[in-house]
């Protein structure tokens, strides 16, 4: 079992899945955290802002400064990522995580390869289309530019 997953409270699985996507580029940008605040994400995820930032920082440490230097996720990446994604079992929770990720990863004015890689992998693993994600309502001040 993933050590990061074992340390989480049951109610933190959503936050960890989102933190994984936010931290994929090897840093936690304050603009992304502010965007999450604007979307009331922390309440929706069931964690405080500080706790989310702690989880995201642990993802950065666990994944390293850059997720991978390839165009795909390797077995070592997947052994960390997949258990975190699989811990989010409800379809509506998966959609919420993807919707928040889609809203926030552009907040720092750039979608990185690593962020896109994790987001696309989550969509594929959870069998969710990008159009499904965009139908989830949010009070969204953030512009989308994913594809």
Short mmCIF file of N, CA and C in Angstrom, two decimals:
data_model
loop_
_atom_site.label_atom_id
_atom_site.label_comp_id
_atom_site.label_asym_id
_atom_site.label_seq_id
_atom_site.Cartn_x
_atom_site.Cartn_y
_atom_site.Cartn_z
N UNK A 1 0.84 -1.19 0.00
CA UNK A 1 0.00 0.00 0.00
C UNK A 1 0.88 1.25 0.00
N UNK A 2 0.42 2.25 -0.66
CA UNK A 2 1.11 3.53 -0.76
C UNK A 2 1.25 4.14 0.63
N UNK A 3 2.46 4.52 1.01
CA UNK A 3 2.67 5.07 2.35
C UNK A 3 1.94 6.40 2.54
N UNK A 4 1.90 7.22 1.49
CA UNK A 4 1.17 8.49 1.59
C UNK A 4 -0.31 8.23 1.82
N UNK A 5 -0.85 7.22 1.16
CA UNK A 5 -2.26 6.89 1.30
C UNK A 5 -2.56 6.35 2.69
N UNK A 6 -1.66 5.58 3.25
CA UNK A 6 -1.86 5.01 4.57
C UNK A 6 -1.92 6.08 5.65
N UNK A 7 -1.25 7.22 5.42
CA UNK A 7 -1.21 8.29 6.41
C UNK A 7 -2.44 9.19 6.37
N UNK A 8 -3.28 9.07 5.36
CA UNK A 8 -4.42 9.96 5.21
C UNK A 8 -5.61 9.53 6.04
N UNK A 9 -6.34 10.53 6.52
CA UNK A 9 -7.65 10.26 7.09
C UNK A 9 -8.56 9.89 5.93
N UNK A 10 -9.60 9.14 6.21
CA UNK A 10 -10.52 8.70 5.17
C UNK A 10 -11.11 9.89 4.41
N UNK A 11 -11.32 11.01 5.09
CA UNK A 11 -11.94 12.17 4.43
C UNK A 11 -10.93 13.01 3.64
N UNK A 12 -9.69 12.60 3.55
CA UNK A 12 -8.68 13.38 2.84
C UNK A 12 -8.35 12.82 1.46
N UNK A 13 -9.00 11.77 1.05
CA UNK A 13 -8.68 11.17 -0.24
C UNK A 13 -8.94 12.12 -1.41
N UNK A 14 -10.03 12.87 -1.34
CA UNK A 14 -10.32 13.84 -2.40
C UNK A 14 -9.23 14.92 -2.46
N UNK A 15 -8.89 15.42 -1.30
CA UNK A 15 -7.86 16.47 -1.22
C UNK A 15 -6.53 15.96 -1.76
N UNK A 16 -6.20 14.72 -1.45
CA UNK A 16 -4.92 14.19 -1.91
C UNK A 16 -4.91 14.00 -3.42
N UNK A 17 -6.02 13.55 -3.98
CA UNK A 17 -6.08 13.38 -5.44
C UNK A 17 -5.93 14.73 -6.14
N UNK A 18 -6.58 15.76 -5.62
CA UNK A 18 -6.43 17.09 -6.21
C UNK A 18 -5.02 17.63 -5.98
N UNK A 19 -4.49 17.45 -4.79
CA UNK A 19 -3.14 17.92 -4.49
C UNK A 19 -2.11 17.29 -5.42
N UNK A 20 -2.33 16.04 -5.77
CA UNK A 20 -1.46 15.34 -6.71
C UNK A 20 -1.39 16.08 -8.04
N UNK A 21 -2.53 16.56 -8.51
CA UNK A 21 -2.57 17.29 -9.79
C UNK A 21 -1.96 18.68 -9.65
N UNK A 22 -2.25 19.35 -8.54
CA UNK A 22 -1.72 20.70 -8.31
C UNK A 22 -0.19 20.66 -8.16
N UNK A 23 0.32 19.61 -7.54
CA UNK A 23 1.75 19.50 -7.25
C UNK A 23 2.55 18.84 -8.37
N UNK A 24 1.90 18.44 -9.43
CA UNK A 24 2.57 17.68 -10.49
C UNK A 24 3.74 18.43 -11.11
N UNK A 25 3.69 19.75 -11.10
CA UNK A 25 4.77 20.53 -11.70
C UNK A 25 5.92 20.80 -10.73
N UNK A 26 5.87 20.17 -9.56
CA UNK A 26 6.98 20.27 -8.62
C UNK A 26 6.94 21.46 -7.69
N UNK A 27 5.80 22.18 -7.67
CA UNK A 27 5.68 23.33 -6.77
C UNK A 27 4.21 23.59 -6.48
N UNK A 28 3.99 24.35 -5.43
CA UNK A 28 2.64 24.78 -5.06
C UNK A 28 2.61 26.29 -5.29
N UNK A 29 1.91 26.71 -6.31
CA UNK A 29 1.84 28.13 -6.64
C UNK A 29 0.73 28.78 -5.83
N UNK A 30 1.02 29.90 -5.21
CA UNK A 30 0.03 30.60 -4.38
C UNK A 30 -1.21 30.98 -5.18
N UNK A 31 -1.04 31.27 -6.45
CA UNK A 31 -2.20 31.62 -7.30
C UNK A 31 -3.16 30.44 -7.43
N UNK A 32 -2.64 29.24 -7.44
CA UNK A 32 -3.51 28.05 -7.48
C UNK A 32 -4.27 27.90 -6.17
N UNK A 33 -3.60 28.14 -5.06
CA UNK A 33 -4.26 28.05 -3.76
C UNK A 33 -5.33 29.12 -3.63
N UNK A 34 -5.05 30.32 -4.10
CA UNK A 34 -6.04 31.40 -4.08
C UNK A 34 -7.25 31.03 -4.94
N UNK A 35 -7.00 30.45 -6.11
CA UNK A 35 -8.10 30.03 -6.98
C UNK A 35 -8.96 28.97 -6.28
N UNK A 36 -8.32 28.06 -5.57
CA UNK A 36 -9.08 27.05 -4.82
C UNK A 36 -9.93 27.71 -3.74
N UNK A 37 -9.37 28.72 -3.08
CA UNK A 37 -10.14 29.50 -2.10
C UNK A 37 -11.37 30.11 -2.75
N UNK A 38 -11.21 30.72 -3.90
CA UNK A 38 -12.31 31.37 -4.61
C UNK A 38 -13.40 30.38 -5.00
N UNK A 39 -13.02 29.14 -5.22
CA UNK A 39 -13.97 28.10 -5.61
C UNK A 39 -14.57 27.36 -4.43
N UNK A 40 -14.23 27.79 -3.21
CA UNK A 40 -14.71 27.14 -2.00
C UNK A 40 -14.31 25.66 -1.97
N UNK A 41 -13.15 25.38 -2.56
CA UNK A 41 -12.70 24.01 -2.73
C UNK A 41 -12.39 23.31 -1.41
N UNK A 42 -11.80 24.02 -0.49
CA UNK A 42 -11.37 23.35 0.74
C UNK A 42 -12.57 22.83 1.53
N UNK A 43 -13.63 23.62 1.59
CA UNK A 43 -14.85 23.15 2.24
C UNK A 43 -15.43 21.95 1.49
N UNK A 44 -15.44 22.04 0.18
CA UNK A 44 -15.99 20.96 -0.64
C UNK A 44 -15.17 19.69 -0.51
N UNK A 45 -13.88 19.84 -0.28
CA UNK A 45 -13.00 18.68 -0.12
C UNK A 45 -12.96 18.17 1.32
N UNK A 46 -13.43 18.98 2.25
CA UNK A 46 -13.45 18.55 3.65
C UNK A 46 -12.13 18.72 4.38
N UNK A 47 -11.29 19.65 3.92
CA UNK A 47 -10.01 19.92 4.59
C UNK A 47 -9.81 21.43 4.69
N UNK A 48 -8.96 21.82 5.61
CA UNK A 48 -8.62 23.24 5.71
C UNK A 48 -7.63 23.60 4.61
N UNK A 49 -7.49 24.89 4.39
CA UNK A 49 -6.52 25.39 3.40
C UNK A 49 -5.11 24.93 3.78
N UNK A 50 -4.76 25.10 5.06
CA UNK A 50 -3.42 24.71 5.51
C UNK A 50 -3.17 23.22 5.34
N UNK A 51 -4.19 22.41 5.63
CA UNK A 51 -4.02 20.96 5.49
C UNK A 51 -3.83 20.59 4.01
N UNK A 52 -4.59 21.24 3.13
CA UNK A 52 -4.43 20.97 1.70
C UNK A 52 -3.00 21.30 1.25
N UNK A 53 -2.50 22.45 1.66
CA UNK A 53 -1.15 22.84 1.29
C UNK A 53 -0.13 21.83 1.82
N UNK A 54 -0.33 21.35 3.05
CA UNK A 54 0.56 20.31 3.59
C UNK A 54 0.53 19.04 2.74
N UNK A 55 -0.67 18.62 2.34
CA UNK A 55 -0.81 17.43 1.51
C UNK A 55 -0.12 17.65 0.16
N UNK A 56 -0.34 18.82 -0.43
CA UNK A 56 0.29 19.13 -1.72
C UNK A 56 1.81 19.14 -1.60
N UNK A 57 2.32 19.71 -0.53
CA UNK A 57 3.78 19.72 -0.32
C UNK A 57 4.32 18.29 -0.18
N UNK A 58 3.56 17.43 0.48
CA UNK A 58 4.01 16.04 0.61
C UNK A 58 4.03 15.35 -0.75
N UNK A 59 3.11 15.73 -1.64
CA UNK A 59 3.14 15.19 -3.00
C UNK A 59 4.39 15.64 -3.74
N UNK A 60 4.76 16.91 -3.58
CA UNK A 60 5.98 17.41 -4.21
C UNK A 60 7.18 16.62 -3.72
N UNK A 61 7.26 16.39 -2.43
CA UNK A 61 8.38 15.63 -1.86
C UNK A 61 8.37 14.20 -2.39
N UNK A 62 7.19 13.58 -2.39
CA UNK A 62 7.10 12.18 -2.82
C UNK A 62 7.39 12.00 -4.30
N UNK A 63 6.96 12.96 -5.13
CA UNK A 63 7.15 12.83 -6.59
C UNK A 63 8.45 13.42 -7.07
N UNK A 64 9.05 14.29 -6.30
CA UNK A 64 10.25 14.97 -6.74
C UNK A 64 9.89 16.29 -7.40
N UNK A 65 10.90 17.03 -7.78
CA UNK A 65 10.68 18.36 -8.36
C UNK A 65 9.93 18.29 -9.68
N UNK A 66 10.15 17.26 -10.44
CA UNK A 66 9.41 17.06 -11.68
C UNK A 66 8.95 15.61 -11.72
N UNK A 67 7.72 15.43 -12.08
CA UNK A 67 7.13 14.10 -12.05
C UNK A 67 7.94 13.12 -12.88
N UNK A 68 8.18 13.47 -14.08
CA UNK A 68 8.97 12.57 -14.92
C UNK A 68 9.61 13.39 -16.03
N UNK A 69 10.61 12.83 -16.62
CA UNK A 69 11.27 13.52 -17.72
C UNK A 69 10.96 12.81 -19.03
N UNK A 70 9.80 12.15 -19.04
CA UNK A 70 9.36 11.44 -20.23
C UNK A 70 7.99 11.99 -20.64
N UNK A 71 7.49 11.47 -21.72
CA UNK A 71 6.17 11.87 -22.21
C UNK A 71 5.08 10.96 -21.69
N UNK A 72 5.42 10.09 -20.77
CA UNK A 72 4.45 9.15 -20.22
C UNK A 72 4.76 8.91 -18.75
N UNK A 73 3.82 8.29 -18.08
CA UNK A 73 4.02 7.92 -16.67
C UNK A 73 4.63 6.53 -16.62
N UNK A 74 5.72 6.40 -15.90
CA UNK A 74 6.38 5.11 -15.75
C UNK A 74 5.75 4.30 -14.63
N UNK A 75 6.19 3.07 -14.51
CA UNK A 75 5.66 2.17 -13.49
C UNK A 75 5.85 2.74 -12.09
N UNK A 76 6.99 3.38 -11.85
CA UNK A 76 7.24 3.96 -10.53
C UNK A 76 6.27 5.11 -10.26
N UNK A 77 5.98 5.92 -11.28
CA UNK A 77 5.00 7.01 -11.13
C UNK A 77 3.62 6.44 -10.82
N UNK A 78 3.23 5.43 -11.59
CA UNK A 78 1.89 4.84 -11.44
C UNK A 78 1.72 4.15 -10.09
N UNK A 79 2.80 3.60 -9.55
CA UNK A 79 2.68 2.93 -8.25
C UNK A 79 2.40 3.94 -7.14
N UNK A 80 2.74 5.19 -7.36
CA UNK A 80 2.42 6.25 -6.41
C UNK A 80 1.04 6.86 -6.71
N UNK A 81 0.78 7.14 -7.97
CA UNK A 81 -0.42 7.87 -8.38
C UNK A 81 -1.69 7.03 -8.28
N UNK A 82 -1.66 5.82 -8.82
CA UNK A 82 -2.89 5.03 -8.93
C UNK A 82 -3.58 4.73 -7.60
N UNK A 83 -2.86 4.37 -6.55
CA UNK A 83 -3.57 4.15 -5.27
C UNK A 83 -4.25 5.42 -4.74
N UNK A 84 -3.64 6.57 -4.99
CA UNK A 84 -4.26 7.83 -4.56
C UNK A 84 -5.53 8.10 -5.34
N UNK A 85 -5.50 7.84 -6.64
CA UNK A 85 -6.70 8.01 -7.45
C UNK A 85 -7.76 6.98 -7.10
N UNK A 86 -7.34 5.74 -6.90
CA UNK A 86 -8.29 4.66 -6.60
C UNK A 86 -8.99 4.85 -5.27
N UNK A 87 -8.38 5.60 -4.37
CA UNK A 87 -8.99 5.85 -3.05
C UNK A 87 -10.24 6.72 -3.17
N UNK A 88 -10.39 7.43 -4.28
CA UNK A 88 -11.59 8.23 -4.53
C UNK A 88 -12.54 7.33 -5.30
N UNK A 89 -13.53 6.79 -4.61
CA UNK A 89 -14.35 5.74 -5.21
C UNK A 89 -15.68 6.21 -5.80
N UNK A 90 -16.19 7.33 -5.35
CA UNK A 90 -17.50 7.80 -5.81
C UNK A 90 -17.36 8.62 -7.10
N UNK A 91 -18.24 8.36 -8.06
CA UNK A 91 -18.18 9.04 -9.36
C UNK A 91 -18.30 10.56 -9.21
N UNK A 92 -19.20 11.02 -8.35
CA UNK A 92 -19.36 12.47 -8.20
C UNK A 92 -18.15 13.11 -7.55
N UNK A 93 -17.47 12.39 -6.67
CA UNK A 93 -16.24 12.90 -6.06
C UNK A 93 -15.12 12.99 -7.10
N UNK A 94 -15.04 11.99 -7.96
CA UNK A 94 -14.03 12.00 -9.02
C UNK A 94 -14.25 13.19 -9.96
N UNK A 95 -15.50 13.41 -10.32
CA UNK A 95 -15.82 14.56 -11.18
C UNK A 95 -15.46 15.88 -10.50
N UNK A 96 -15.76 15.99 -9.21
CA UNK A 96 -15.42 17.21 -8.48
C UNK A 96 -13.91 17.45 -8.48
N UNK A 97 -13.14 16.42 -8.20
CA UNK A 97 -11.68 16.56 -8.18
C UNK A 97 -11.17 17.01 -9.54
N UNK A 98 -11.66 16.40 -10.59
CA UNK A 98 -11.22 16.78 -11.94
C UNK A 98 -11.67 18.19 -12.30
N UNK A 99 -12.86 18.57 -11.89
CA UNK A 99 -13.36 19.91 -12.18
C UNK A 99 -12.53 20.97 -11.47
N UNK A 100 -12.24 20.71 -10.21
CA UNK A 100 -11.40 21.66 -9.47
C UNK A 100 -10.00 21.73 -10.08
N UNK A 101 -9.46 20.58 -10.47
CA UNK A 101 -8.13 20.57 -11.09
C UNK A 101 -8.15 21.35 -12.38
N UNK A 102 -9.16 21.13 -13.21
CA UNK A 102 -9.26 21.85 -14.48
C UNK A 102 -9.36 23.35 -14.26
N UNK A 103 -10.03 23.74 -13.20
CA UNK A 103 -10.21 25.16 -12.90
C UNK A 103 -8.94 25.80 -12.37
N UNK A 104 -8.15 25.06 -11.67
CA UNK A 104 -7.07 25.69 -10.91
C UNK A 104 -5.68 25.56 -11.53
N UNK A 105 -5.42 24.54 -12.31
CA UNK A 105 -4.04 24.38 -12.80
C UNK A 105 -3.62 25.47 -13.75
N UNK A 106 -4.56 26.21 -14.31
CA UNK A 106 -4.23 27.34 -15.17
C UNK A 106 -4.07 28.65 -14.39
N UNK A 107 -4.33 28.62 -13.11
CA UNK A 107 -4.31 29.85 -12.30
C UNK A 107 -2.92 30.49 -12.28
N UNK A 108 -1.88 29.70 -12.44
CA UNK A 108 -0.53 30.26 -12.47
C UNK A 108 -0.10 30.59 -13.89
N UNK A 109 -1.09 30.72 -14.77
CA UNK A 109 -0.90 31.14 -16.16
C UNK A 109 -0.10 30.16 -16.99
N UNK A 110 -0.19 28.91 -16.63
CA UNK A 110 0.50 27.93 -17.46
C UNK A 110 0.18 26.51 -17.03
N UNK A 111 -0.25 25.72 -17.98
CA UNK A 111 -0.49 24.30 -17.75
C UNK A 111 0.78 23.56 -18.15
N UNK A 112 1.40 22.90 -17.19
CA UNK A 112 2.65 22.21 -17.49
C UNK A 112 2.37 20.82 -18.06
N UNK A 113 3.38 20.27 -18.68
CA UNK A 113 3.29 18.91 -19.20
C UNK A 113 2.93 17.93 -18.08
N UNK A 114 3.57 18.07 -16.93
CA UNK A 114 3.33 17.16 -15.81
C UNK A 114 1.89 17.26 -15.29
N UNK A 115 1.36 18.49 -15.21
CA UNK A 115 -0.03 18.66 -14.77
C UNK A 115 -0.99 18.01 -15.77
N UNK A 116 -0.75 18.23 -17.04
CA UNK A 116 -1.60 17.62 -18.07
C UNK A 116 -1.51 16.10 -18.02
N UNK A 117 -0.33 15.58 -17.79
CA UNK A 117 -0.12 14.14 -17.73
C UNK A 117 -0.93 13.51 -16.60
N UNK A 118 -0.87 14.10 -15.41
CA UNK A 118 -1.62 13.57 -14.27
C UNK A 118 -3.13 13.72 -14.50
N UNK A 119 -3.56 14.89 -14.96
CA UNK A 119 -4.98 15.13 -15.21
C UNK A 119 -5.52 14.15 -16.24
N UNK A 120 -4.81 13.98 -17.33
CA UNK A 120 -5.25 13.06 -18.38
C UNK A 120 -5.28 11.62 -17.87
N UNK A 121 -4.32 11.27 -17.05
CA UNK A 121 -4.30 9.92 -16.49
C UNK A 121 -5.49 9.71 -15.56
N UNK A 122 -5.80 10.70 -14.74
CA UNK A 122 -6.96 10.58 -13.85
C UNK A 122 -8.24 10.42 -14.66
N UNK A 123 -8.40 11.22 -15.71
CA UNK A 123 -9.59 11.08 -16.56
C UNK A 123 -9.69 9.67 -17.13
N UNK A 124 -8.59 9.17 -17.65
CA UNK A 124 -8.59 7.83 -18.25
C UNK A 124 -8.86 6.75 -17.21
N UNK A 125 -8.20 6.85 -16.06
CA UNK A 125 -8.36 5.82 -15.03
C UNK A 125 -9.78 5.80 -14.50
N UNK A 126 -10.37 6.99 -14.36
CA UNK A 126 -11.72 7.10 -13.82
C UNK A 126 -12.79 7.03 -14.91
N UNK A 127 -12.36 6.90 -16.17
CA UNK A 127 -13.28 6.83 -17.31
C UNK A 127 -14.22 8.03 -17.36
N UNK A 128 -13.61 9.20 -17.33
CA UNK A 128 -14.34 10.47 -17.36
C UNK A 128 -13.85 11.25 -18.58
N UNK A 129 -14.78 11.87 -19.29
CA UNK A 129 -14.38 12.71 -20.42
C UNK A 129 -14.19 14.15 -19.94
N UNK A 130 -13.41 14.90 -20.68
CA UNK A 130 -13.20 16.30 -20.33
C UNK A 130 -14.53 17.07 -20.40
N UNK A 131 -15.39 16.70 -21.34
CA UNK A 131 -16.69 17.37 -21.42
C UNK A 131 -17.56 17.05 -20.21
N UNK A 132 -17.46 15.85 -19.66
CA UNK A 132 -18.17 15.52 -18.41
C UNK A 132 -17.71 16.44 -17.28
N UNK A 133 -16.42 16.66 -17.22
CA UNK A 133 -15.83 17.50 -16.17
C UNK A 133 -16.35 18.93 -16.27
N UNK A 134 -16.43 19.44 -17.47
CA UNK A 134 -16.84 20.83 -17.66
C UNK A 134 -18.32 21.06 -17.34
N UNK A 135 -19.09 20.00 -17.20
CA UNK A 135 -20.50 20.14 -16.86
C UNK A 135 -20.74 20.26 -15.36
N UNK A 136 -19.72 20.01 -14.55
CA UNK A 136 -19.86 20.13 -13.10
C UNK A 136 -19.88 21.61 -12.74
N UNK A 137 -20.95 22.07 -12.08
CA UNK A 137 -21.05 23.50 -11.79
C UNK A 137 -20.10 23.94 -10.68
N UNK A 138 -19.44 25.06 -10.93
CA UNK A 138 -18.59 25.71 -9.93
C UNK A 138 -18.78 27.21 -10.10
N UNK A 139 -18.61 27.97 -9.03
CA UNK A 139 -18.58 29.42 -9.17
C UNK A 139 -17.21 29.81 -9.72
N UNK A 140 -17.00 29.62 -11.02
CA UNK A 140 -15.70 29.59 -11.62
C UNK A 140 -15.17 30.91 -12.14
N UNK A 141 -14.29 31.57 -11.42
CA UNK A 141 -13.67 32.77 -11.93
C UNK A 141 -12.45 32.46 -12.80
N UNK A 142 -12.11 31.17 -12.89
CA UNK A 142 -10.86 30.76 -13.56
C UNK A 142 -11.18 30.33 -14.98
N UNK A 143 -10.38 30.77 -15.91
CA UNK A 143 -10.54 30.45 -17.32
C UNK A 143 -9.89 29.10 -17.61
N UNK A 144 -10.50 28.36 -18.53
CA UNK A 144 -9.97 27.03 -18.89
C UNK A 144 -9.23 27.10 -20.21
N UNK A 145 -8.11 26.42 -20.26
CA UNK A 145 -7.35 26.32 -21.49
C UNK A 145 -6.60 25.00 -21.46
N UNK A 146 -7.34 23.92 -21.46
CA UNK A 146 -6.72 22.62 -21.31
C UNK A 146 -6.29 22.00 -22.63
N UNK A 147 -7.11 22.12 -23.63
CA UNK A 147 -6.79 21.41 -24.88
C UNK A 147 -6.92 22.33 -26.06
#
